[in-house]
Amino acid sequence: MGTPDFAVQILQGLVGYNIKAILTQSDKKVGRKQILSPSAVKDYALHNLKEVPIFTPKNFNNDELIVKIKAFKPDFIVVAAYGKILPKAVLQIAPCINLHASLLPKYRGASPIQSAILNGDEKSGVCAMLMNERLDEGDILKSVECDIRGKNAKEVFNDLANLASILCKEVLCNFNNLNPIKQDNTRASYCTKIKKEDGLVSLQNAKELYQKFLAFTPWPGIFLENGLKFIDIEFIDEKEHEKMGKILALEKDSFLLACKKGTLRIKKIQESGKKILDARVFLNGKRLKNEDNLC
């Protein structure tokens, strides 16, 4: 059971196992043209696992669906970023193992990777958890961690998906020898689904803006109130500036920008509805020079 690319890599790792069925979320309209498109998991399965039945239930309030899942007589139910809560009726069919992209009990919920980056964590990881009826509260079967310093969400997603694929197979092969460990609920933290408006930033704090840039790459990206998007930036320092938004220095393909606290190097930029430009090309087009205000 899974939906996005994170789940696809885990599914790829299970090719060669006896996969009985795949459950994923239903097709959704995406893009400006609102084209009805399958989930990443469904798209992969349609092209690579044509013999495996695919189910896209809106919910589990269907006794017929539960009967069908039971009929497969699964040894395990593997779950990765499925996006739906499993009812007790499903949890009782077979051990349900969830691959969650955080070091639980930190960041239970929908955006663990982005939350770890936003908070400046140096490490993240994946936990294989024996699911119960509560959100990401199951006993930990095994976990693995990795360094995430300086990486954006896309890079961390890829790293953790690869680790999750390996971890999943290790847990399945050694399930009977593992000793589940209860989570310490007093240390739990929670995160919610990322929305487009979360990408709105101000020039108050360069370090916080940069962490948002890392956390929200590739989506939703970061943008100022006027719609100007920062596509590629670097954090320089935490020096205080009297006037935020001031162009501090011009470089070959970039420029330094003052925040109230801190300095950023702006390398690529995009106005709303227009193409991405090298920062200096953008400044030249706007006839902006050193010590002018960007916005």
mmCIF file of C-alpha atoms in Angstrom:
data_model
loop_
_atom_site.group_PDB
_atom_site.id
_atom_site.type_symbol
_atom_site.label_atom_id
_atom_site.label_comp_id
_atom_site.label_asym_id
_atom_site.label_seq_id
_atom_site.Cartn_x
_atom_site.Cartn_y
_atom_site.Cartn_z
ATOM 1 C CA MET A 1 0.000 0.000 0.000
ATOM 2 C CA GLY A 2 1.495 3.311 -1.073
ATOM 3 C CA THR A 3 1.121 6.332 -3.311
ATOM 4 C CA PRO A 4 4.146 8.609 -4.134
ATOM 5 C CA ASP A 5 7.649 8.013 -5.514
ATOM 6 C CA PHE A 6 8.889 7.121 -2.021
ATOM 7 C CA ALA A 7 6.606 4.072 -2.114
ATOM 8 C CA VAL A 8 7.629 3.211 -5.683
ATOM 9 C CA GLN A 9 11.245 2.596 -4.660
ATOM 10 C CA ILE A 10 10.077 0.264 -1.900
ATOM 11 C CA LEU A 11 7.800 -1.550 -4.348
ATOM 12 C CA GLN A 12 10.692 -1.901 -6.800
ATOM 13 C CA GLY A 13 12.718 -3.564 -4.062
ATOM 14 C CA LEU A 14 9.959 -6.123 -3.566
ATOM 15 C CA VAL A 15 9.872 -7.202 -7.207
ATOM 16 C CA GLY A 16 10.706 -10.884 -7.150
ATOM 17 C CA TYR A 17 8.678 -11.410 -3.998
ATOM 18 C CA ASN A 18 5.172 -12.826 -4.329
ATOM 19 C CA ILE A 19 3.255 -9.547 -4.529
ATOM 20 C CA LYS A 20 -0.441 -10.426 -4.284
ATOM 21 C CA ALA A 21 -2.034 -6.994 -4.733
ATOM 22 C CA ILE A 22 -1.336 -3.261 -4.736
ATOM 23 C CA LEU A 23 -3.466 -0.614 -3.039
ATOM 24 C CA THR A 24 -2.921 3.044 -3.827
ATOM 25 C CA GLN A 25 -4.883 6.277 -3.915
ATOM 26 C CA SER A 26 -7.288 6.967 -6.760
ATOM 27 C CA ASP A 27 -6.351 8.990 -9.846
ATOM 28 C CA LYS A 28 -6.213 12.747 -9.300
ATOM 29 C CA LYS A 29 -6.291 15.823 -11.526
ATOM 30 C CA VAL A 30 -2.851 17.430 -11.690
ATOM 31 C CA GLY A 31 -1.193 20.409 -13.358
ATOM 32 C CA ARG A 32 -2.663 23.536 -14.848
ATOM 33 C CA LYS A 33 -4.689 21.506 -17.324
ATOM 34 C CA GLN A 34 -6.038 19.310 -14.508
ATOM 35 C CA ILE A 35 -5.283 16.065 -16.323
ATOM 36 C CA LEU A 36 -6.538 12.970 -14.490
ATOM 37 C CA SER A 37 -3.379 11.052 -13.600
ATOM 38 C CA PRO A 38 -2.559 7.879 -11.650
ATOM 39 C CA SER A 39 -0.420 7.870 -8.518
ATOM 40 C CA ALA A 40 3.282 7.133 -8.937
ATOM 41 C CA VAL A 41 2.723 3.638 -7.527
ATOM 42 C CA LYS A 42 -0.142 2.873 -9.905
ATOM 43 C CA ASP A 43 1.808 4.198 -12.888
ATOM 44 C CA TYR A 44 4.796 1.994 -12.017
ATOM 45 C CA ALA A 45 2.616 -1.068 -11.460
ATOM 46 C CA LEU A 46 0.715 -0.627 -14.733
ATOM 47 C CA HIS A 47 3.991 -0.690 -16.662
ATOM 48 C CA ASN A 48 6.023 -3.176 -14.648
ATOM 49 C CA LEU A 49 3.665 -5.407 -12.645
ATOM 50 C CA LYS A 50 0.864 -5.936 -15.123
ATOM 51 C CA GLU A 51 -0.204 -9.238 -13.581
ATOM 52 C CA VAL A 52 -0.727 -7.766 -10.097
ATOM 53 C CA PRO A 53 -4.255 -6.468 -9.327
ATOM 54 C CA ILE A 54 -4.474 -2.787 -8.357
ATOM 55 C CA PHE A 55 -7.081 -1.349 -6.013
ATOM 56 C CA THR A 56 -7.771 2.367 -5.510
ATOM 57 C CA PRO A 57 -10.371 2.520 -2.726
ATOM 58 C CA LYS A 58 -11.642 5.878 -1.494
ATOM 59 C CA ASN A 59 -11.943 4.353 1.966
ATOM 60 C CA PHE A 60 -12.205 1.009 3.742
ATOM 61 C CA ASN A 61 -15.922 1.208 4.539
ATOM 62 C CA ASN A 62 -16.471 -1.602 2.083
ATOM 63 C CA ASP A 63 -16.804 -5.121 3.414
ATOM 64 C CA GLU A 64 -16.243 -6.494 -0.079
ATOM 65 C CA LEU A 65 -12.784 -4.898 -0.215
ATOM 66 C CA ILE A 66 -11.833 -6.379 3.158
ATOM 67 C CA VAL A 67 -12.976 -9.808 1.944
ATOM 68 C CA LYS A 68 -10.833 -9.446 -1.192
ATOM 69 C CA ILE A 69 -7.743 -8.528 0.830
ATOM 70 C CA LYS A 70 -8.314 -11.493 3.144
ATOM 71 C CA ALA A 71 -8.700 -13.799 0.144
ATOM 72 C CA PHE A 72 -5.119 -13.070 -0.913
ATOM 73 C CA LYS A 73 -3.953 -14.572 2.414
ATOM 74 C CA PRO A 74 -0.972 -12.202 2.679
ATOM 75 C CA ASP A 75 1.954 -12.959 4.968
ATOM 76 C CA PHE A 76 2.561 -9.210 5.350
ATOM 77 C CA ILE A 77 0.965 -5.932 4.357
ATOM 78 C CA VAL A 78 3.649 -3.341 3.542
ATOM 79 C CA VAL A 79 2.629 0.314 3.790
ATOM 80 C CA ALA A 80 4.617 3.365 2.651
ATOM 81 C CA ALA A 81 3.192 6.886 2.395
ATOM 82 C CA TYR A 82 -0.248 5.502 1.558
ATOM 83 C CA GLY A 83 -2.113 8.521 2.871
ATOM 84 C CA LYS A 84 -4.994 6.616 4.467
ATOM 85 C CA ILE A 85 -5.610 5.247 7.957
ATOM 86 C CA LEU A 86 -6.046 1.474 8.020
ATOM 87 C CA PRO A 87 -8.985 0.152 10.057
ATOM 88 C CA LYS A 88 -8.739 -2.655 12.578
ATOM 89 C CA ALA A 89 -10.305 -5.042 10.052
ATOM 90 C CA VAL A 90 -7.255 -4.643 7.783
ATOM 91 C CA LEU A 91 -4.683 -4.588 10.580
ATOM 92 C CA GLN A 92 -5.945 -7.989 11.750
ATOM 93 C CA ILE A 93 -5.445 -9.684 8.364
ATOM 94 C CA ALA A 94 -1.640 -9.848 8.569
ATOM 95 C CA PRO A 95 1.240 -7.924 10.193
ATOM 96 C CA CYS A 96 1.082 -4.417 8.700
ATOM 97 C CA ILE A 97 4.550 -2.917 8.393
ATOM 98 C CA ASN A 98 4.787 0.806 7.753
ATOM 99 C CA LEU A 99 7.986 2.443 6.449
ATOM 100 C CA HIS A 100 7.917 5.968 7.902
ATOM 101 C CA ALA A 101 10.457 8.606 6.852
ATOM 102 C CA SER A 102 11.519 9.883 10.267
ATOM 103 C CA LEU A 103 13.220 8.748 13.438
ATOM 104 C CA LEU A 104 10.060 8.081 15.408
ATOM 105 C CA PRO A 105 8.564 9.268 17.649
ATOM 106 C CA LYS A 106 9.704 12.540 16.025
ATOM 107 C CA TYR A 107 7.603 13.823 13.142
ATOM 108 C CA ARG A 108 4.592 11.563 13.151
ATOM 109 C CA GLY A 109 2.334 12.591 10.294
ATOM 110 C CA ALA A 110 2.366 13.691 6.671
ATOM 111 C CA SER A 111 5.549 15.777 6.215
ATOM 112 C CA PRO A 112 8.384 14.234 8.254
ATOM 113 C CA ILE A 113 11.147 14.979 5.744
ATOM 114 C CA GLN A 114 10.252 18.642 5.284
ATOM 115 C CA SER A 115 9.810 19.068 9.035
ATOM 116 C CA ALA A 116 13.249 17.654 9.815
ATOM 117 C CA ILE A 117 14.850 20.036 7.312
ATOM 118 C CA LEU A 118 12.845 23.058 8.523
ATOM 119 C CA ASN A 119 14.025 22.434 12.062
ATOM 120 C CA GLY A 120 17.654 22.151 10.969
ATOM 121 C CA ASP A 121 18.053 18.536 12.077
ATOM 122 C CA GLU A 122 21.390 16.995 11.170
ATOM 123 C CA LYS A 123 19.996 13.475 10.899
ATOM 124 C CA SER A 124 16.822 11.803 9.731
ATOM 125 C CA GLY A 125 15.992 8.217 8.906
ATOM 126 C CA VAL A 126 13.402 5.532 8.297
ATOM 127 C CA CYS A 127 11.537 3.432 10.838
ATOM 128 C CA ALA A 128 9.882 0.108 10.074
ATOM 129 C CA MET A 129 6.889 0.081 12.373
ATOM 130 C CA LEU A 130 4.296 -2.537 13.277
ATOM 131 C CA MET A 131 1.104 -0.590 12.649
ATOM 132 C CA ASN A 132 -1.745 -0.082 15.089
ATOM 133 C CA GLU A 133 -4.909 2.017 14.844
ATOM 134 C CA ARG A 134 -3.168 5.247 15.914
ATOM 135 C CA LEU A 135 -1.161 7.559 13.672
ATOM 136 C CA ASP A 136 2.469 6.408 13.456
ATOM 137 C CA GLU A 137 2.433 5.102 17.038
ATOM 138 C CA GLY A 138 3.216 1.443 16.348
ATOM 139 C CA ASP A 139 6.125 -0.481 17.851
ATOM 140 C CA ILE A 140 9.456 -0.033 16.049
ATOM 141 C CA LEU A 141 10.803 -3.170 14.386
ATOM 142 C CA LYS A 142 14.002 -1.624 13.032
ATOM 143 C CA SER A 143 15.322 1.785 12.008
ATOM 144 C CA VAL A 144 18.136 3.314 10.000
ATOM 145 C CA GLU A 145 19.433 6.890 9.934
ATOM 146 C CA CYS A 146 21.405 9.169 7.612
ATOM 147 C CA ASP A 147 22.957 12.632 7.510
ATOM 148 C CA ILE A 148 20.717 15.276 5.913
ATOM 149 C CA ARG A 149 22.811 18.425 6.451
ATOM 150 C CA GLY A 150 22.701 20.766 3.453
ATOM 151 C CA LYS A 151 20.325 18.545 1.480
ATOM 152 C CA ASN A 152 16.986 19.593 0.029
ATOM 153 C CA ALA A 153 13.771 17.617 0.362
ATOM 154 C CA LYS A 154 14.145 15.931 -3.020
ATOM 155 C CA GLU A 155 17.627 14.677 -2.133
ATOM 156 C CA VAL A 156 16.526 13.472 1.297
ATOM 157 C CA PHE A 157 13.466 11.764 -0.205
ATOM 158 C CA ASN A 158 15.745 9.821 -2.551
ATOM 159 C CA ASP A 159 18.194 8.901 0.216
ATOM 160 C CA LEU A 160 15.471 7.720 2.578
ATOM 161 C CA ALA A 161 13.565 5.863 -0.139
ATOM 162 C CA ASN A 162 16.700 3.854 -0.939
ATOM 163 C CA LEU A 163 17.235 3.112 2.748
ATOM 164 C CA ALA A 164 13.562 2.200 3.174
ATOM 165 C CA SER A 165 13.739 -0.278 0.306
ATOM 166 C CA ILE A 166 16.680 -2.067 1.922
ATOM 167 C CA LEU A 167 15.153 -1.865 5.399
ATOM 168 C CA CYS A 168 11.858 -3.311 4.189
ATOM 169 C CA LYS A 169 13.490 -6.453 2.830
ATOM 170 C CA GLU A 170 15.589 -6.875 5.983
ATOM 171 C CA VAL A 171 12.479 -6.683 8.161
ATOM 172 C CA LEU A 172 10.481 -9.101 6.027
ATOM 173 C CA CYS A 173 13.307 -11.641 5.950
ATOM 174 C CA ASN A 174 14.004 -11.430 9.703
ATOM 175 C CA PHE A 175 10.546 -10.605 11.030
ATOM 176 C CA ASN A 176 10.318 -13.512 13.472
ATOM 177 C CA ASN A 177 13.680 -12.613 15.033
ATOM 178 C CA LEU A 178 12.915 -8.943 15.657
ATOM 179 C CA ASN A 179 11.949 -7.527 19.041
ATOM 180 C CA PRO A 180 9.478 -4.641 18.609
ATOM 181 C CA ILE A 181 10.258 -1.581 20.745
ATOM 182 C CA LYS A 182 7.483 0.670 22.026
ATOM 183 C CA GLN A 183 7.739 4.345 21.170
ATOM 184 C CA ASP A 184 8.222 6.915 23.912
ATOM 185 C CA ASN A 185 5.086 9.005 23.483
ATOM 186 C CA THR A 186 6.477 11.741 25.743
ATOM 187 C CA ARG A 187 9.016 12.534 22.998
ATOM 188 C CA ALA A 188 6.501 12.548 20.151
ATOM 189 C CA SER A 189 6.095 15.421 17.703
ATOM 190 C CA TYR A 190 3.674 15.789 14.820
ATOM 191 C CA CYS A 191 3.679 17.345 11.359
ATOM 192 C CA THR A 192 0.928 18.205 8.909
ATOM 193 C CA LYS A 193 0.597 18.097 5.139
ATOM 194 C CA ILE A 194 2.533 20.803 3.269
ATOM 195 C CA LYS A 195 0.386 23.372 1.459
ATOM 196 C CA LYS A 196 1.348 25.709 -1.380
ATOM 197 C CA GLU A 197 1.048 28.770 0.854
ATOM 198 C CA ASP A 198 3.714 27.349 3.167
ATOM 199 C CA GLY A 199 6.255 28.483 0.569
ATOM 200 C CA LEU A 200 5.621 32.169 1.315
ATOM 201 C CA VAL A 201 8.752 33.755 2.827
ATOM 202 C CA SER A 202 9.922 37.148 4.042
ATOM 203 C CA LEU A 203 13.423 38.600 4.194
ATOM 204 C CA GLN A 204 13.516 38.713 7.991
ATOM 205 C CA ASN A 205 15.904 35.824 8.647
ATOM 206 C CA ALA A 206 18.302 34.392 6.048
ATOM 207 C CA LYS A 207 18.899 31.096 7.871
ATOM 208 C CA GLU A 208 15.191 30.381 8.296
ATOM 209 C CA LEU A 209 14.517 31.320 4.675
ATOM 210 C CA TYR A 210 17.275 28.977 3.519
ATOM 211 C CA GLN A 211 15.888 26.092 5.579
ATOM 212 C CA LYS A 212 12.520 26.690 3.912
ATOM 213 C CA PHE A 213 14.252 26.668 0.533
ATOM 214 C CA LEU A 214 15.748 23.257 1.291
ATOM 215 C CA ALA A 215 12.539 21.876 2.800
ATOM 216 C CA PHE A 216 10.271 23.064 -0.003
ATOM 217 C CA THR A 217 12.409 22.033 -2.990
ATOM 218 C CA PRO A 218 10.984 20.978 -5.394
ATOM 219 C CA TRP A 219 7.473 21.790 -4.072
ATOM 220 C CA PRO A 220 5.987 24.235 -3.257
ATOM 221 C CA GLY A 221 9.211 26.227 -3.619
ATOM 222 C CA ILE A 222 9.681 29.577 -1.877
ATOM 223 C CA PHE A 223 8.330 32.937 -2.987
ATOM 224 C CA LEU A 224 7.957 36.492 -1.728
ATOM 225 C CA GLU A 225 4.630 38.227 -1.220
ATOM 226 C CA ASN A 226 4.947 39.818 -4.686
ATOM 227 C CA GLY A 227 5.220 36.340 -6.263
ATOM 228 C CA LEU A 228 8.971 36.451 -6.950
ATOM 229 C CA LYS A 229 10.400 32.932 -6.605
ATOM 230 C CA PHE A 230 13.894 32.040 -5.419
ATOM 231 C CA ILE A 231 14.895 28.985 -7.475
ATOM 232 C CA ASP A 232 18.532 28.589 -6.392
ATOM 233 C CA ILE A 233 20.084 30.284 -3.376
ATOM 234 C CA GLU A 234 22.888 29.875 -0.830
ATOM 235 C CA PHE A 235 23.063 30.880 2.813
ATOM 236 C CA ILE A 236 26.058 33.154 3.458
ATOM 237 C CA ASP A 237 26.000 34.545 7.011
ATOM 238 C CA GLU A 238 23.856 35.850 9.874
ATOM 239 C CA LYS A 239 25.077 39.443 9.780
ATOM 240 C CA GLU A 240 22.515 42.082 10.785
ATOM 241 C CA HIS A 241 21.465 44.560 8.068
ATOM 242 C CA GLU A 242 19.667 47.877 8.452
ATOM 243 C CA LYS A 243 17.650 47.461 5.281
ATOM 244 C CA MET A 244 16.366 44.071 4.171
ATOM 245 C CA GLY A 245 15.956 43.515 0.445
ATOM 246 C CA LYS A 246 19.050 45.555 -0.435
ATOM 247 C CA ILE A 247 21.412 44.254 -3.137
ATOM 248 C CA LEU A 248 24.768 44.078 -1.347
ATOM 249 C CA ALA A 249 27.109 42.921 -4.114
ATOM 250 C CA LEU A 250 27.000 41.864 -7.752
ATOM 251 C CA GLU A 251 28.752 38.653 -8.804
ATOM 252 C CA LYS A 252 29.255 36.995 -12.178
ATOM 253 C CA ASP A 253 25.943 35.114 -12.306
ATOM 254 C CA SER A 254 24.474 35.954 -8.894
ATOM 255 C CA PHE A 255 24.112 38.667 -6.284
ATOM 256 C CA LEU A 256 24.156 39.002 -2.506
ATOM 257 C CA LEU A 257 20.896 39.999 -0.861
ATOM 258 C CA ALA A 258 20.400 41.481 2.603
ATOM 259 C CA CYS A 259 17.894 40.025 5.015
ATOM 260 C CA LYS A 260 17.162 41.774 8.309
ATOM 261 C CA LYS A 261 19.296 39.064 9.867
ATOM 262 C CA GLY A 262 21.704 37.404 7.471
ATOM 263 C CA THR A 263 22.825 37.368 3.865
ATOM 264 C CA LEU A 264 21.814 35.181 0.917
ATOM 265 C CA ARG A 265 23.395 34.522 -2.450
ATOM 266 C CA ILE A 266 20.666 34.578 -5.107
ATOM 267 C CA LYS A 267 21.605 32.469 -8.139
ATOM 268 C CA LYS A 268 18.359 31.808 -10.026
ATOM 269 C CA ILE A 269 15.072 33.652 -9.815
ATOM 270 C CA GLN A 270 11.623 33.555 -11.422
ATOM 271 C CA GLU A 271 8.783 36.033 -11.692
ATOM 272 C CA SER A 272 5.280 34.607 -11.479
ATOM 273 C CA GLY A 273 4.238 33.177 -14.848
ATOM 274 C CA LYS A 274 7.663 33.744 -16.431
ATOM 275 C CA LYS A 275 10.722 31.587 -17.113
ATOM 276 C CA ILE A 276 13.580 30.954 -14.716
ATOM 277 C CA LEU A 277 16.499 33.391 -15.113
ATOM 278 C CA ASP A 278 20.057 33.626 -13.855
ATOM 279 C CA ALA A 279 20.001 36.225 -11.109
ATOM 280 C CA ARG A 280 22.213 38.737 -12.944
ATOM 281 C CA VAL A 281 20.120 38.437 -16.101
ATOM 282 C CA PHE A 282 17.055 39.207 -13.993
ATOM 283 C CA LEU A 283 18.729 42.279 -12.444
ATOM 284 C CA ASN A 284 19.865 43.549 -15.830
ATOM 285 C CA GLY A 285 16.342 43.211 -17.189
ATOM 286 C CA LYS A 286 14.998 45.231 -14.262
ATOM 287 C CA ARG A 287 17.922 47.702 -14.441
ATOM 288 C CA LEU A 288 18.751 47.001 -10.824
ATOM 289 C CA LYS A 289 22.273 47.650 -9.577
ATOM 290 C CA ASN A 290 24.355 47.380 -6.432
ATOM 291 C CA GLU A 291 22.687 48.922 -3.340
ATOM 292 C CA ASP A 292 19.259 49.025 -5.036
ATOM 293 C CA ASN A 293 16.339 47.261 -3.398
ATOM 294 C CA LEU A 294 15.203 43.989 -4.933
ATOM 295 C CA CYS A 295 11.638 44.541 -3.759
#
